Coordinates of C-alpha atoms in Angstrom, one line a residue:
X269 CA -13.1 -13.8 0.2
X270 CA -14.6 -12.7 3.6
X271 CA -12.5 -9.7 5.0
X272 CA -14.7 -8.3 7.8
X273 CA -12.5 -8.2 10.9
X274 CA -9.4 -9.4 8.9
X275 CA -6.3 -7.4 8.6
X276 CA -5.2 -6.4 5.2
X277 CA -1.7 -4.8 4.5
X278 CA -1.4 -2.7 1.2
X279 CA 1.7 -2.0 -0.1
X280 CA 1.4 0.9 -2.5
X281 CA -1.8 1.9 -1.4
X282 CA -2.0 5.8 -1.6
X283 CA -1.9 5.7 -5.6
X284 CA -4.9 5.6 -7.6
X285 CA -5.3 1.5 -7.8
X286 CA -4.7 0.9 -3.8
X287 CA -7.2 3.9 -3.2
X288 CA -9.7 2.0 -4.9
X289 CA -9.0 -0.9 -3.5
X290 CA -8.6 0.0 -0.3
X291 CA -12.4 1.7 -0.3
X292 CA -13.4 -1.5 -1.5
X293 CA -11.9 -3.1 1.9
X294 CA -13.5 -0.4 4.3
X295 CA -16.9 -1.3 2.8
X296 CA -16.0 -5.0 4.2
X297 CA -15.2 -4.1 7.5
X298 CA -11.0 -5.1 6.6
X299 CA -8.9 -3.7 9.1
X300 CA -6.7 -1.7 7.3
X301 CA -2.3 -0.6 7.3
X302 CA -1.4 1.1 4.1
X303 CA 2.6 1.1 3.3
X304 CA 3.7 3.7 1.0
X305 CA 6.6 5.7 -0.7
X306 CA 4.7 8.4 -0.8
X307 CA 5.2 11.4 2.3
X308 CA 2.2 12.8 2.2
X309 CA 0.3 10.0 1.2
X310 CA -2.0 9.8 4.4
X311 CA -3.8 12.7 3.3
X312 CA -5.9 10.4 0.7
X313 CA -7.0 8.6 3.6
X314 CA -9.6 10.0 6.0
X315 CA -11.2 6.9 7.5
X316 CA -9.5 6.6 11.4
X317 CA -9.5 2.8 10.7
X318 CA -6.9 3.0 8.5
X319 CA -3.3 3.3 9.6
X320 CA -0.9 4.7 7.4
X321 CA 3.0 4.0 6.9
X322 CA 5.4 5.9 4.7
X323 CA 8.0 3.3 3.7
X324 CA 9.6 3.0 -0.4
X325 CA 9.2 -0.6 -1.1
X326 CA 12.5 -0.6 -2.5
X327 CA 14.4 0.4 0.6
X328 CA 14.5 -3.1 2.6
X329 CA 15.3 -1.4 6.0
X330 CA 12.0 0.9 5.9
X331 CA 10.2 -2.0 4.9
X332 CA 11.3 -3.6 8.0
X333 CA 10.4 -1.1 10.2
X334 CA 7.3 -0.1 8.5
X335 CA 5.6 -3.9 8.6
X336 CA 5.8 -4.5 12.7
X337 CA 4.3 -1.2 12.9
X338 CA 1.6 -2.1 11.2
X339 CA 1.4 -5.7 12.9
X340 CA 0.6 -3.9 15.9
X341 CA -1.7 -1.8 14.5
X342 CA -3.9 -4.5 12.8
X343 CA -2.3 -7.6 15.3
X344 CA -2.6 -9.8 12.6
X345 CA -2.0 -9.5 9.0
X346 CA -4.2 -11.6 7.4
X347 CA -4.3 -10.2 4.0
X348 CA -1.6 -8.3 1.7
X349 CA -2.4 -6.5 -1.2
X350 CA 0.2 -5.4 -3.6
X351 CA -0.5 -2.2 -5.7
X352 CA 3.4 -1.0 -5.1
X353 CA 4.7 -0.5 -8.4
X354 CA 6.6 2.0 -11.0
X355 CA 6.1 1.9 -14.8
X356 CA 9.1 3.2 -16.9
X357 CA 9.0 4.0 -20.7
X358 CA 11.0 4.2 -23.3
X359 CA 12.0 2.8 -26.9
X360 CA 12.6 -0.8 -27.2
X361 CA 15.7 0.3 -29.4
X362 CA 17.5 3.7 -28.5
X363 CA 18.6 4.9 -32.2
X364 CA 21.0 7.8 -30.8
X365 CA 22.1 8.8 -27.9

């Protein structure tokens, strides 16, 4: 897929799977928004091109807010990537509580 000039949302992009991808983008030429729970996320992302958005996927209002933000930062959304996720672990069959 050609991404040069196009503008790619990731959701979830300051953990360790969105990073990657989203240097994989800049050597494209994507425009890029990055949404993510994290605060302090931006700090993984140096590159001016690429505007960053704290929002937790899971909270539907800050979603809302986040995504026009980065519609007028990229104009058009052409691309989104999801990397937003949470693994949880624990026995398939709790024994004792």
């Amino acid at each position: 897929m050609e991404v040069a000039g196009k503008g790619v949302l990731l959701a979830g992009g300051a953990g360790a799977i969105g990073q990657a991808v989203t240097a994989n983008l800049l050597r494209r030429s994507a425009r890029i928004a990055v949404l993510d729970s994290d605060p302090d996320g931006a700090r993984h992302f140096s590159d001016a091109a690429i505007a960053y958005f704290h929002a937790d996927g899971a909270d539907e209002q800050a979603v809302a807010q986040a995504v026009p933000a980065a519609v007028a930062a990229l104009g058009t959304i052409h691309v989104l990537v999801n990397c937003m996720g949470a693994m949880h672990s624990e026995p398939l069959i709790k024994l004792a509580d």
